[in-house]
C-alpha cells in the first residue's frame, strides 16, 4: 500500500516484471492480478513479515527458486510510532528497527552482490526528511531514516563505476495510511501533505541522474537547505513543530 504501491504501479506501467513483498496477502494478490491483466507483466507475490529476521533470507530464496534476477530493489516498507521515546513499547521498538533498518540493510546486502557481478542494478531506499535530524516525538523513526541516508551515501560512493546505482529519497509528509498506522494525528501536521506520485517521480529521476539523495518537493528542498543557516537546536525544534506529534 501507500508509497510502495505507487512504485509498483509506476514500474508495472513501464513494463517491469515485479515481485511484491508485504504481509497483506490478499491485497498483494489483487494488485498482482491487476498488473498481469492490465500491464501484461509477470508478477510474483512473496508474503513475508519483514520484522521476522528469517524472512529476509526467505525472500532471497524465493527469488532464486523462481529463477529471477533482481536488478531493481526498492526498500520501501517502513513504520513509525508517534510519541516520546520513553513510552515506546519494547516490541514496537524492535519491529521498527527490524523493518526500517535490518530489512533494508540485509536485503540490500543479499541482492547487491549479484547486481555488481552483472554490472547492472538499481536500488531505491525510501528514507525521510525526518532522517535529516532528530524529531521530538519521532526519535526512533528519525534515527532509522538517518541510518538509511548514511548507508545510501556510503554505498553510492562504493558502487561508483560498478553499474549499480543507489539513491535515497527523502519525502516530507505524504498522504498514505502511514500516520494512522503510527498513531500520529495527521490533522496536526504543520506542512502540506503530497500524493505518493511525487516520491516515485523524484526517486526515479534521482536514480537516472545518479544522485545520492533527493527531496521530492520544493518545500522539502527548502527545509533541507535551510538547515545550513541555523543552529542544530533550532533545526530539531522546527522539525518537532512541523511534525506536531502531540495534540496540544
Ligand atoms: N507517508 C509519509 O509521510 C512518509 C514520509 C517519509 C517517508 N515515508 C516512508 O515511506 C515508506 C512507505 O510508507 P507509506 O507512507 O507508504 O506507509 P504505509 O501506507 O503505512 O505503508 C507501509 C508499507 O510497509 C509495509 N510493511 C509495514 N510493516 C511491514 C512488515 N513488518 N513486513 C512487511 N511489510 C511491511 C506495509 O505492508 P503490510 O502492512 O501489508 O505488511 C505497507 O505496504 C516508509 O518507509 C516510510 O517511512 C513515508
PDB file of C-alpha atoms and ligand atoms in Angstrom:
ATOM      1  CA  UNK A   1       0.000   0.000   0.000  1.00  0.00           C
ATOM      2  CA  UNK A   2       0.975   3.658   0.099  1.00  0.00           C
ATOM      3  CA  UNK A   3       4.288   4.658  -1.459  1.00  0.00           C
ATOM      4  CA  UNK A   4       5.252   1.031  -2.179  1.00  0.00           C
ATOM      5  CA  UNK A   5       2.075   0.509  -4.180  1.00  0.00           C
ATOM      6  CA  UNK A   6       2.772   3.718  -6.107  1.00  0.00           C
ATOM      7  CA  UNK A   7       6.263   2.433  -7.019  1.00  0.00           C
ATOM      8  CA  UNK A   8       4.768  -0.892  -8.112  1.00  0.00           C
ATOM      9  CA  UNK A   9       2.156   0.859 -10.281  1.00  0.00           C
ATOM     10  CA  UNK A  10       4.770   3.045 -11.944  1.00  0.00           C
ATOM     11  CA  UNK A  11       7.143   0.151 -12.667  1.00  0.00           C
ATOM     12  CA  UNK A  12       4.323  -2.070 -13.942  1.00  0.00           C
ATOM     13  CA  UNK A  13       3.269   0.747 -16.278  1.00  0.00           C
ATOM     14  CA  UNK A  14       6.858   0.780 -17.590  1.00  0.00           C
ATOM     15  CA  UNK A  15       6.586  -2.947 -18.338  1.00  0.00           C
ATOM     16  CA  UNK A  16       8.785  -4.147 -15.474  1.00  0.00           C
ATOM     17  CA  UNK A  17       8.182  -7.591 -14.019  1.00  0.00           C
ATOM     18  CA  UNK A  18       7.677  -7.393 -10.267  1.00  0.00           C
ATOM     19  CA  UNK A  19       7.980  -9.247  -7.005  1.00  0.00           C
ATOM     20  CA  UNK A  20       5.693  -7.692  -4.415  1.00  0.00           C
ATOM     21  CA  UNK A  21       6.590  -8.162  -0.751  1.00  0.00           C
ATOM     22  CA  UNK A  22       4.464  -7.294   2.296  1.00  0.00           C
ATOM     23  CA  UNK A  23       2.280  -9.038   4.882  1.00  0.00           C
ATOM     24  CA  UNK A  24      -1.174  -8.361   3.362  1.00  0.00           C
ATOM     25  CA  UNK A  25      -1.568 -11.412   1.142  1.00  0.00           C
ATOM     26  CA  UNK A  26      -4.968 -10.595  -0.328  1.00  0.00           C
ATOM     27  CA  UNK A  27      -4.031  -7.063  -1.157  1.00  0.00           C
ATOM     28  CA  UNK A  28      -0.812  -8.144  -2.849  1.00  0.00           C
ATOM     29  CA  UNK A  29      -2.583 -10.832  -4.855  1.00  0.00           C
ATOM     30  CA  UNK A  30      -5.242  -8.394  -6.067  1.00  0.00           C
ATOM     31  CA  UNK A  31      -2.575  -5.902  -7.128  1.00  0.00           C
ATOM     32  CA  UNK A  32      -0.566  -8.628  -8.882  1.00  0.00           C
ATOM     33  CA  UNK A  33      -3.630  -9.787 -10.793  1.00  0.00           C
ATOM     34  CA  UNK A  34      -4.433  -6.226 -11.829  1.00  0.00           C
ATOM     35  CA  UNK A  35      -0.898  -5.716 -13.187  1.00  0.00           C
ATOM     36  CA  UNK A  36      -0.922  -9.039 -15.057  1.00  0.00           C
ATOM     37  CA  UNK A  37      -4.232  -8.180 -16.698  1.00  0.00           C
ATOM     38  CA  UNK A  38      -3.704  -4.502 -17.443  1.00  0.00           C
ATOM     39  CA  UNK A  39       0.068  -4.301 -17.942  1.00  0.00           C
ATOM     40  CA  UNK A  40       0.931  -7.779 -19.221  1.00  0.00           C
ATOM     41  CA  UNK A  41       3.855  -8.091 -16.813  1.00  0.00           C
ATOM     42  CA  UNK A  42       4.938 -11.095 -14.762  1.00  0.00           C
ATOM     43  CA  UNK A  43       4.235 -10.524 -11.068  1.00  0.00           C
ATOM     44  CA  UNK A  44       5.126 -12.771  -8.141  1.00  0.00           C
ATOM     45  CA  UNK A  45       3.780 -12.296  -4.645  1.00  0.00           C
ATOM     46  CA  UNK A  46       6.021 -13.036  -1.685  1.00  0.00           C
ATOM     47  CA  UNK A  47       4.082 -12.699   1.573  1.00  0.00           C
ATOM     48  CA  UNK A  48       6.540 -12.023   4.387  1.00  0.00           C
ATOM     49  CA  UNK A  49       6.749 -10.134   7.644  1.00  0.00           C
ATOM     50  CA  UNK A  50       9.991  -8.160   7.478  1.00  0.00           C
ATOM     51  CA  UNK A  51      10.134  -7.863  11.256  1.00  0.00           C
ATOM     52  CA  UNK A  52      10.971 -11.585  11.273  1.00  0.00           C
ATOM     53  CA  UNK A  53      14.743 -11.821  10.714  1.00  0.00           C
ATOM     54  CA  UNK A  54      14.319 -15.160   8.909  1.00  0.00           C
ATOM     55  CA  UNK A  55      12.024 -13.577   6.318  1.00  0.00           C
ATOM     56  CA  UNK A  56      14.894 -11.742   4.635  1.00  0.00           C
ATOM     57  CA  UNK A  57      16.737 -14.911   3.624  1.00  0.00           C
ATOM     58  CA  UNK A  58      13.421 -16.471   2.580  1.00  0.00           C
ATOM     59  CA  UNK A  59      12.760 -13.573   0.184  1.00  0.00           C
ATOM     60  CA  UNK A  60      16.178 -14.127  -1.408  1.00  0.00           C
ATOM     61  CA  UNK A  61      15.497 -17.880  -1.686  1.00  0.00           C
ATOM     62  CA  UNK A  62      12.071 -17.167  -3.185  1.00  0.00           C
ATOM     63  CA  UNK A  63      13.754 -15.223  -5.992  1.00  0.00           C
ATOM     64  CA  UNK A  64      16.325 -17.991  -6.556  1.00  0.00           C
ATOM     65  CA  UNK A  65      13.624 -20.658  -6.733  1.00  0.00           C
ATOM     66  CA  UNK A  66      11.684 -18.562  -9.246  1.00  0.00           C
ATOM     67  CA  UNK A  67      14.951 -18.037 -11.181  1.00  0.00           C
ATOM     68  CA  UNK A  68      14.505 -14.291 -11.006  1.00  0.00           C
ATOM     69  CA  UNK A  69      17.486 -11.940 -11.275  1.00  0.00           C
ATOM     70  CA  UNK A  70      16.602  -8.900  -9.201  1.00  0.00           C
ATOM     71  CA  UNK A  71      18.001  -5.854 -10.982  1.00  0.00           C
ATOM     72  CA  UNK A  72      15.916  -3.245  -9.173  1.00  0.00           C
ATOM     73  CA  UNK A  73      15.376  -3.254  -5.414  1.00  0.00           C
ATOM     74  CA  UNK A  74      13.064  -0.788  -3.691  1.00  0.00           C
ATOM     75  CA  UNK A  75      13.406  -0.774   0.087  1.00  0.00           C
ATOM     76  CA  UNK A  76      10.165   0.950   0.968  1.00  0.00           C
ATOM     77  CA  UNK A  77       8.366  -0.874   3.794  1.00  0.00           C
ATOM     78  CA  UNK A  78       8.574   1.145   6.974  1.00  0.00           C
ATOM     79  CA  UNK A  79       6.710   2.187  10.082  1.00  0.00           C
ATOM     80  CA  UNK A  80       6.826   4.611  12.961  1.00  0.00           C
ATOM     81  CA  UNK A  81       5.349   5.017  16.425  1.00  0.00           C
ATOM     82  CA  UNK A  82       4.384   8.534  17.442  1.00  0.00           C
ATOM     83  CA  UNK A  83       5.174   9.601  20.978  1.00  0.00           C
ATOM     84  CA  UNK A  84       8.008  10.041  23.436  1.00  0.00           C
ATOM     85  CA  UNK A  85      10.828   7.526  23.178  1.00  0.00           C
ATOM     86  CA  UNK A  86      10.416   6.565  26.858  1.00  0.00           C
ATOM     87  CA  UNK A  87       6.885   5.349  26.110  1.00  0.00           C
ATOM     88  CA  UNK A  88       7.506   3.172  23.031  1.00  0.00           C
ATOM     89  CA  UNK A  89       6.546  -0.459  23.751  1.00  0.00           C
ATOM     90  CA  UNK A  90       9.644  -2.692  23.501  1.00  0.00           C
ATOM     91  CA  UNK A  91       8.014  -4.891  20.878  1.00  0.00           C
ATOM     92  CA  UNK A  92       7.272  -1.867  18.682  1.00  0.00           C
ATOM     93  CA  UNK A  93      10.826  -0.587  19.145  1.00  0.00           C
ATOM     94  CA  UNK A  94      12.206  -3.866  17.813  1.00  0.00           C
ATOM     95  CA  UNK A  95       9.700  -4.025  14.970  1.00  0.00           C
ATOM     96  CA  UNK A  96      10.637  -0.526  13.795  1.00  0.00           C
ATOM     97  CA  UNK A  97      14.353  -1.306  13.836  1.00  0.00           C
ATOM     98  CA  UNK A  98      13.836  -4.665  12.123  1.00  0.00           C
ATOM     99  CA  UNK A  99      11.687  -3.330   9.285  1.00  0.00           C
ATOM    100  CA  UNK A 100      13.220   0.115   8.766  1.00  0.00           C
ATOM    101  CA  UNK A 101      16.871  -0.784   9.376  1.00  0.00           C
ATOM    102  CA  UNK A 102      17.588  -4.504   9.288  1.00  0.00           C
ATOM    103  CA  UNK A 103      15.363  -5.345   6.303  1.00  0.00           C
ATOM    104  CA  UNK A 104      16.889  -2.546   4.231  1.00  0.00           C
ATOM    105  CA  UNK A 105      20.455  -3.492   5.152  1.00  0.00           C
ATOM    106  CA  UNK A 106      20.050  -7.246   4.785  1.00  0.00           C
ATOM    107  CA  UNK A 107      18.016  -7.200   1.550  1.00  0.00           C
ATOM    108  CA  UNK A 108      20.466  -4.763   0.002  1.00  0.00           C
ATOM    109  CA  UNK A 109      23.374  -6.978   1.068  1.00  0.00           C
ATOM    110  CA  UNK A 110      21.628 -10.101  -0.271  1.00  0.00           C
ATOM    111  CA  UNK A 111      20.846  -8.743  -3.734  1.00  0.00           C
ATOM    112  CA  UNK A 112      23.747  -6.343  -4.244  1.00  0.00           C
ATOM    113  CA  UNK A 113      26.489  -8.897  -4.881  1.00  0.00           C
ATOM    114  CA  UNK A 114      24.759 -10.276  -7.959  1.00  0.00           C
ATOM    115  CA  UNK A 115      23.904  -6.815  -9.243  1.00  0.00           C
ATOM    116  CA  UNK A 116      27.614  -5.967  -9.093  1.00  0.00           C
ATOM    117  CA  UNK A 117      28.540  -9.219 -10.862  1.00  0.00           C
ATOM    118  CA  UNK A 118      26.031  -8.442 -13.633  1.00  0.00           C
ATOM    119  CA  UNK A 119      27.265  -4.808 -13.696  1.00  0.00           C
ATOM    120  CA  UNK A 120      23.641  -3.757 -13.639  1.00  0.00           C
ATOM    121  CA  UNK A 121      21.370  -2.729 -10.818  1.00  0.00           C
ATOM    122  CA  UNK A 122      19.321  -0.011  -9.196  1.00  0.00           C
ATOM    123  CA  UNK A 123      18.388   0.462  -5.559  1.00  0.00           C
ATOM    124  CA  UNK A 124      15.939   2.998  -4.180  1.00  0.00           C
ATOM    125  CA  UNK A 125      15.987   3.412  -0.416  1.00  0.00           C
ATOM    126  CA  UNK A 126      12.999   5.235   0.984  1.00  0.00           C
ATOM    127  CA  UNK A 127      14.316   7.481   3.762  1.00  0.00           C
ATOM    128  CA  UNK A 128      12.561  10.623   5.023  1.00  0.00           C
ATOM    129  CA  UNK A 129      13.029  14.321   5.601  1.00  0.00           C
ATOM    130  CA  UNK A 130      12.819  13.161   9.228  1.00  0.00           C
ATOM    131  CA  UNK A 131      16.173  11.426   8.766  1.00  0.00           C
ATOM    132  CA  UNK A 132      17.999  14.745   8.374  1.00  0.00           C
ATOM    133  CA  UNK A 133      17.735  15.453  12.102  1.00  0.00           C
ATOM    134  CA  UNK A 134      16.157  14.128  15.256  1.00  0.00           C
ATOM    135  CA  UNK A 135      12.435  14.815  15.513  1.00  0.00           C
ATOM    136  CA  UNK A 136      10.947  15.127  19.027  1.00  0.00           C
ATOM    137  CA  UNK A 137       8.134  12.602  19.299  1.00  0.00           C
ATOM    138  CA  UNK A 138       9.556  10.563  16.405  1.00  0.00           C
ATOM    139  CA  UNK A 139      13.060   9.922  17.738  1.00  0.00           C
ATOM    140  CA  UNK A 140      13.421   6.251  16.891  1.00  0.00           C
ATOM    141  CA  UNK A 141      11.840   6.679  13.472  1.00  0.00           C
ATOM    142  CA  UNK A 142      14.092   9.601  12.532  1.00  0.00           C
ATOM    143  CA  UNK A 143      17.142   7.621  13.716  1.00  0.00           C
ATOM    144  CA  UNK A 144      16.219   4.706  11.439  1.00  0.00           C
ATOM    145  CA  UNK A 145      15.849   7.075   8.499  1.00  0.00           C
ATOM    146  CA  UNK A 146      19.256   8.660   9.266  1.00  0.00           C
ATOM    147  CA  UNK A 147      20.670   5.138   9.073  1.00  0.00           C
ATOM    148  CA  UNK A 148      19.167   4.672   5.629  1.00  0.00           C
ATOM    149  CA  UNK A 149      20.555   8.003   4.431  1.00  0.00           C
ATOM    150  CA  UNK A 150      24.117   7.409   5.630  1.00  0.00           C
ATOM    151  CA  UNK A 151      24.153   3.808   4.398  1.00  0.00           C
ATOM    152  CA  UNK A 152      22.984   5.030   0.990  1.00  0.00           C
ATOM    153  CA  UNK A 153      25.685   7.722   0.898  1.00  0.00           C
ATOM    154  CA  UNK A 154      28.465   5.220   1.586  1.00  0.00           C
ATOM    155  CA  UNK A 155      27.054   2.716  -0.887  1.00  0.00           C
ATOM    156  CA  UNK A 156      26.705   5.343  -3.569  1.00  0.00           C
ATOM    157  CA  UNK A 157      30.426   6.012  -3.413  1.00  0.00           C
ATOM    158  CA  UNK A 158      31.429   2.350  -3.041  1.00  0.00           C
ATOM    159  CA  UNK A 159      29.372   1.467  -6.099  1.00  0.00           C
ATOM    160  CA  UNK A 160      30.825   4.170  -8.331  1.00  0.00           C
ATOM    161  CA  UNK A 161      31.717   2.617 -11.692  1.00  0.00           C
ATOM    162  CA  UNK A 162      30.112  -0.772 -10.933  1.00  0.00           C
ATOM    163  CA  UNK A 163      26.953  -0.252 -12.996  1.00  0.00           C
ATOM    164  CA  UNK A 164      24.826  -0.252  -9.843  1.00  0.00           C
ATOM    165  CA  UNK A 165      23.085   2.967  -8.812  1.00  0.00           C
ATOM    166  CA  UNK A 166      21.611   3.734  -5.403  1.00  0.00           C
ATOM    167  CA  UNK A 167      19.588   6.717  -4.257  1.00  0.00           C
ATOM    168  CA  UNK A 168      17.825   7.714  -1.044  1.00  0.00           C
ATOM    169  CA  UNK A 169      14.519   9.516  -1.485  1.00  0.00           C
ATOM    170  CA  UNK A 170      13.606  11.751   1.452  1.00  0.00           C
ATOM    171  CA  UNK A 171       9.924  12.698   1.422  1.00  0.00           C
ATOM    172  CA  UNK A 172       8.187  15.126   3.738  1.00  0.00           C
ATOM    173  CA  UNK A 173       4.543  14.361   4.550  1.00  0.00           C
ATOM    174  CA  UNK A 174       2.836  12.020   2.089  1.00  0.00           C
ATOM    175  CA  UNK A 175      -0.829  11.129   2.125  1.00  0.00           C
ATOM    176  CA  UNK A 176      -0.908   7.408   2.962  1.00  0.00           C
ATOM    177  CA  UNK A 177      -2.061   5.248   5.859  1.00  0.00           C
ATOM    178  CA  UNK A 178       1.333   5.814   7.498  1.00  0.00           C
ATOM    179  CA  UNK A 179       0.119   8.346  10.085  1.00  0.00           C
ATOM    180  CA  UNK A 180      -2.878   6.255  11.128  1.00  0.00           C
ATOM    181  CA  UNK A 181      -0.650   3.179  11.421  1.00  0.00           C
ATOM    182  CA  UNK A 182       1.802   5.046  13.646  1.00  0.00           C
ATOM    183  CA  UNK A 183      -0.718   6.816  15.881  1.00  0.00           C
ATOM    184  CA  UNK A 184       0.329  10.215  14.563  1.00  0.00           C
ATOM    185  CA  UNK A 185      -2.628  12.573  14.118  1.00  0.00           C
ATOM    186  CA  UNK A 186      -2.170  13.839  10.546  1.00  0.00           C
ATOM    187  CA  UNK A 187      -4.601  16.701  11.214  1.00  0.00           C
ATOM    188  CA  UNK A 188      -1.894  18.277  13.425  1.00  0.00           C
ATOM    189  CA  UNK A 189       0.812  18.409  10.726  1.00  0.00           C
ATOM    190  CA  UNK A 190       2.044  21.918  10.040  1.00  0.00           C
ATOM    191  CA  UNK A 191       3.184  21.282   6.459  1.00  0.00           C
ATOM    192  CA  UNK A 192       1.160  20.238   3.413  1.00  0.00           C
ATOM    193  CA  UNK A 193       0.738  16.595   2.509  1.00  0.00           C
ATOM    194  CA  UNK A 194       1.532  15.435  -1.002  1.00  0.00           C
ATOM    195  CA  UNK A 195       0.460  12.454  -3.070  1.00  0.00           C
ATOM    196  CA  UNK A 196       2.634   9.372  -3.440  1.00  0.00           C
ATOM    197  CA  UNK A 197       3.436  10.194  -7.068  1.00  0.00           C
ATOM    198  CA  UNK A 198       5.894  12.981  -6.095  1.00  0.00           C
ATOM    199  CA  UNK A 199       8.033  10.431  -4.242  1.00  0.00           C
ATOM    200  CA  UNK A 200       8.081   7.943  -7.110  1.00  0.00           C
ATOM    201  CA  UNK A 201       8.857  10.611  -9.701  1.00  0.00           C
ATOM    202  CA  UNK A 202      11.686  12.152  -7.659  1.00  0.00           C
ATOM    203  CA  UNK A 203      13.246   8.780  -6.803  1.00  0.00           C
ATOM    204  CA  UNK A 204      13.290   7.501 -10.383  1.00  0.00           C
ATOM    205  CA  UNK A 205      14.626  10.814 -11.678  1.00  0.00           C
ATOM    206  CA  UNK A 206      17.268  10.824  -8.939  1.00  0.00           C
ATOM    207  CA  UNK A 207      18.347   7.325  -9.890  1.00  0.00           C
ATOM    208  CA  UNK A 208      18.621   8.318 -13.557  1.00  0.00           C
ATOM    209  CA  UNK A 209      20.721  11.358 -12.623  1.00  0.00           C
ATOM    210  CA  UNK A 210      22.867   9.256 -10.279  1.00  0.00           C
ATOM    211  CA  UNK A 211      22.010  11.465  -7.308  1.00  0.00           C
ATOM    212  CA  UNK A 212      22.847  10.410  -3.754  1.00  0.00           C
ATOM    213  CA  UNK A 213      19.638  11.672  -2.202  1.00  0.00           C
ATOM    214  CA  UNK A 214      16.600  13.500  -3.473  1.00  0.00           C
ATOM    215  CA  UNK A 215      13.889  15.603  -1.856  1.00  0.00           C
ATOM    216  CA  UNK A 216      10.594  15.306  -3.728  1.00  0.00           C
ATOM    217  CA  UNK A 217       9.044  18.782  -3.307  1.00  0.00           C
ATOM    218  CA  UNK A 218      10.189  22.397  -3.242  1.00  0.00           C
ATOM    219  CA  UNK A 219       9.304  22.617   0.466  1.00  0.00           C
ATOM    220  CA  UNK A 220      11.413  19.524   1.194  1.00  0.00           C
ATOM    221  CA  UNK A 221      14.340  21.086  -0.671  1.00  0.00           C
ATOM    222  CA  UNK A 222      13.949  24.407   1.160  1.00  0.00           C
ATOM    223  CA  UNK A 223      13.788  22.706   4.560  1.00  0.00           C
ATOM    224  CA  UNK A 224      16.847  20.599   3.797  1.00  0.00           C
ATOM    225  CA  UNK A 225      18.811  23.624   2.584  1.00  0.00           C
ATOM    226  CA  UNK A 226      17.723  25.920   5.442  1.00  0.00           C
ATOM    227  CA  UNK A 227      19.379  23.564   7.940  1.00  0.00           C
ATOM    228  CA  UNK A 228      22.693  25.089   6.889  1.00  0.00           C
ATOM    229  CA  UNK A 229      21.611  28.517   8.101  1.00  0.00           C
ATOM    230  CA  UNK A 230      20.546  27.893  11.701  1.00  0.00           C
ATOM    231  CA  UNK A 231      21.804  26.097  14.793  1.00  0.00           C
ATOM    232  CA  UNK A 232      21.189  22.400  15.339  1.00  0.00           C
ATOM    233  CA  UNK A 233      18.881  23.117  18.298  1.00  0.00           C
ATOM    234  CA  UNK A 234      16.697  25.275  16.052  1.00  0.00           C
ATOM    235  CA  UNK A 235      16.672  22.604  13.332  1.00  0.00           C
ATOM    236  CA  UNK A 236      15.418  19.981  15.800  1.00  0.00           C
ATOM    237  CA  UNK A 237      12.778  22.239  17.339  1.00  0.00           C
ATOM    238  CA  UNK A 238      11.480  23.298  13.932  1.00  0.00           C
ATOM    239  CA  UNK A 239      11.238  19.642  12.880  1.00  0.00           C
ATOM    240  CA  UNK A 240       9.240  18.901  16.048  1.00  0.00           C
ATOM    241  CA  UNK A 241       6.997  21.918  15.371  1.00  0.00           C
ATOM    242  CA  UNK A 242       6.146  20.786  11.828  1.00  0.00           C
ATOM    243  CA  UNK A 243       5.556  17.166  12.818  1.00  0.00           C
ATOM    244  CA  UNK A 244       3.408  18.241  15.800  1.00  0.00           C
ATOM    245  CA  UNK A 245       3.188  14.780  17.296  1.00  0.00           C
ATOM    246  CA  UNK A 246       1.434  15.929  20.465  1.00  0.00           C
ATOM    247  CA  UNK A 247      -2.155  17.124  20.282  1.00  0.00           C
ATOM    248  CA  UNK A 248      -1.645  20.367  22.263  1.00  0.00           C
TER     249      UNK A 248
HETATM  250  N1  LIG B   1       3.834   8.797   4.431  1.00  0.00           N
HETATM  251  C1  LIG B   1       4.797   9.678   4.720  1.00  0.00           C
HETATM  252  O1  LIG B   1       4.526  10.865   5.051  1.00  0.00           O
HETATM  253  C2  LIG B   1       6.243   9.281   4.614  1.00  0.00           C
HETATM  254  C3  LIG B   1       7.200  10.299   4.641  1.00  0.00           C
HETATM  255  C4  LIG B   1       8.543   9.966   4.540  1.00  0.00           C
HETATM  256  C5  LIG B   1       8.911   8.639   4.401  1.00  0.00           C
HETATM  257  N2  LIG B   1       7.965   7.675   4.379  1.00  0.00           N
HETATM  258  C6  LIG B   1       8.417   6.276   4.252  1.00  0.00           C
HETATM  259  O2  LIG B   1       7.804   5.675   3.133  1.00  0.00           O
HETATM  260  C7  LIG B   1       7.751   4.270   3.329  1.00  0.00           C
HETATM  261  C8  LIG B   1       6.358   3.781   2.995  1.00  0.00           C
HETATM  262  O3  LIG B   1       5.438   4.399   3.881  1.00  0.00           O
HETATM  263  P1  LIG B   1       3.927   4.695   3.477  1.00  0.00           P
HETATM  264  O4  LIG B   1       3.704   6.133   3.695  1.00  0.00           O
HETATM  265  O5  LIG B   1       3.614   4.096   2.185  1.00  0.00           O
HETATM  266  O6  LIG B   1       3.219   3.924   4.692  1.00  0.00           O
HETATM  267  P2  LIG B   1       2.022   2.863   4.707  1.00  0.00           P
HETATM  268  O7  LIG B   1       0.924   3.308   3.824  1.00  0.00           O
HETATM  269  O8  LIG B   1       1.777   2.606   6.151  1.00  0.00           O
HETATM  270  O9  LIG B   1       2.682   1.565   4.040  1.00  0.00           O
HETATM  271  C9  LIG B   1       3.673   0.837   4.700  1.00  0.00           C
HETATM  272  C10 LIG B   1       4.031  -0.354   3.850  1.00  0.00           C
HETATM  273  O10 LIG B   1       5.040  -1.108   4.530  1.00  0.00           O
HETATM  274  C11 LIG B   1       4.613  -2.462   4.620  1.00  0.00           C
HETATM  275  N3  LIG B   1       5.065  -3.027   5.881  1.00  0.00           N
HETATM  276  C12 LIG B   1       4.974  -2.476   7.107  1.00  0.00           C
HETATM  277  N4  LIG B   1       5.427  -3.339   8.034  1.00  0.00           N
HETATM  278  C13 LIG B   1       5.814  -4.446   7.360  1.00  0.00           C
HETATM  279  C14 LIG B   1       6.350  -5.692   7.766  1.00  0.00           C
HETATM  280  N5  LIG B   1       6.575  -5.985   9.053  1.00  0.00           N
HETATM  281  N6  LIG B   1       6.629  -6.612   6.817  1.00  0.00           N
HETATM  282  C15 LIG B   1       6.377  -6.358   5.518  1.00  0.00           C
HETATM  283  N7  LIG B   1       5.880  -5.180   5.073  1.00  0.00           N
HETATM  284  C16 LIG B   1       5.588  -4.260   5.992  1.00  0.00           C
HETATM  285  C17 LIG B   1       3.095  -2.404   4.589  1.00  0.00           C
HETATM  286  O11 LIG B   1       2.516  -3.609   4.105  1.00  0.00           O
HETATM  287  P3  LIG B   1       1.753  -4.666   5.067  1.00  0.00           P
HETATM  288  O12 LIG B   1       1.096  -3.910   6.161  1.00  0.00           O
HETATM  289  O13 LIG B   1       0.837  -5.387   4.154  1.00  0.00           O
HETATM  290  O14 LIG B   1       2.850  -5.569   5.556  1.00  0.00           O
HETATM  291  C18 LIG B   1       2.860  -1.271   3.592  1.00  0.00           C
HETATM  292  O15 LIG B   1       2.891  -1.745   2.277  1.00  0.00           O
HETATM  293  C19 LIG B   1       8.164   4.012   4.783  1.00  0.00           C
HETATM  294  O16 LIG B   1       9.491   3.585   4.813  1.00  0.00           O
HETATM  295  C20 LIG B   1       8.037   5.398   5.418  1.00  0.00           C
HETATM  296  O17 LIG B   1       8.931   5.539   6.492  1.00  0.00           O
HETATM  297  C21 LIG B   1       6.641   7.953   4.479  1.00  0.00           C
END
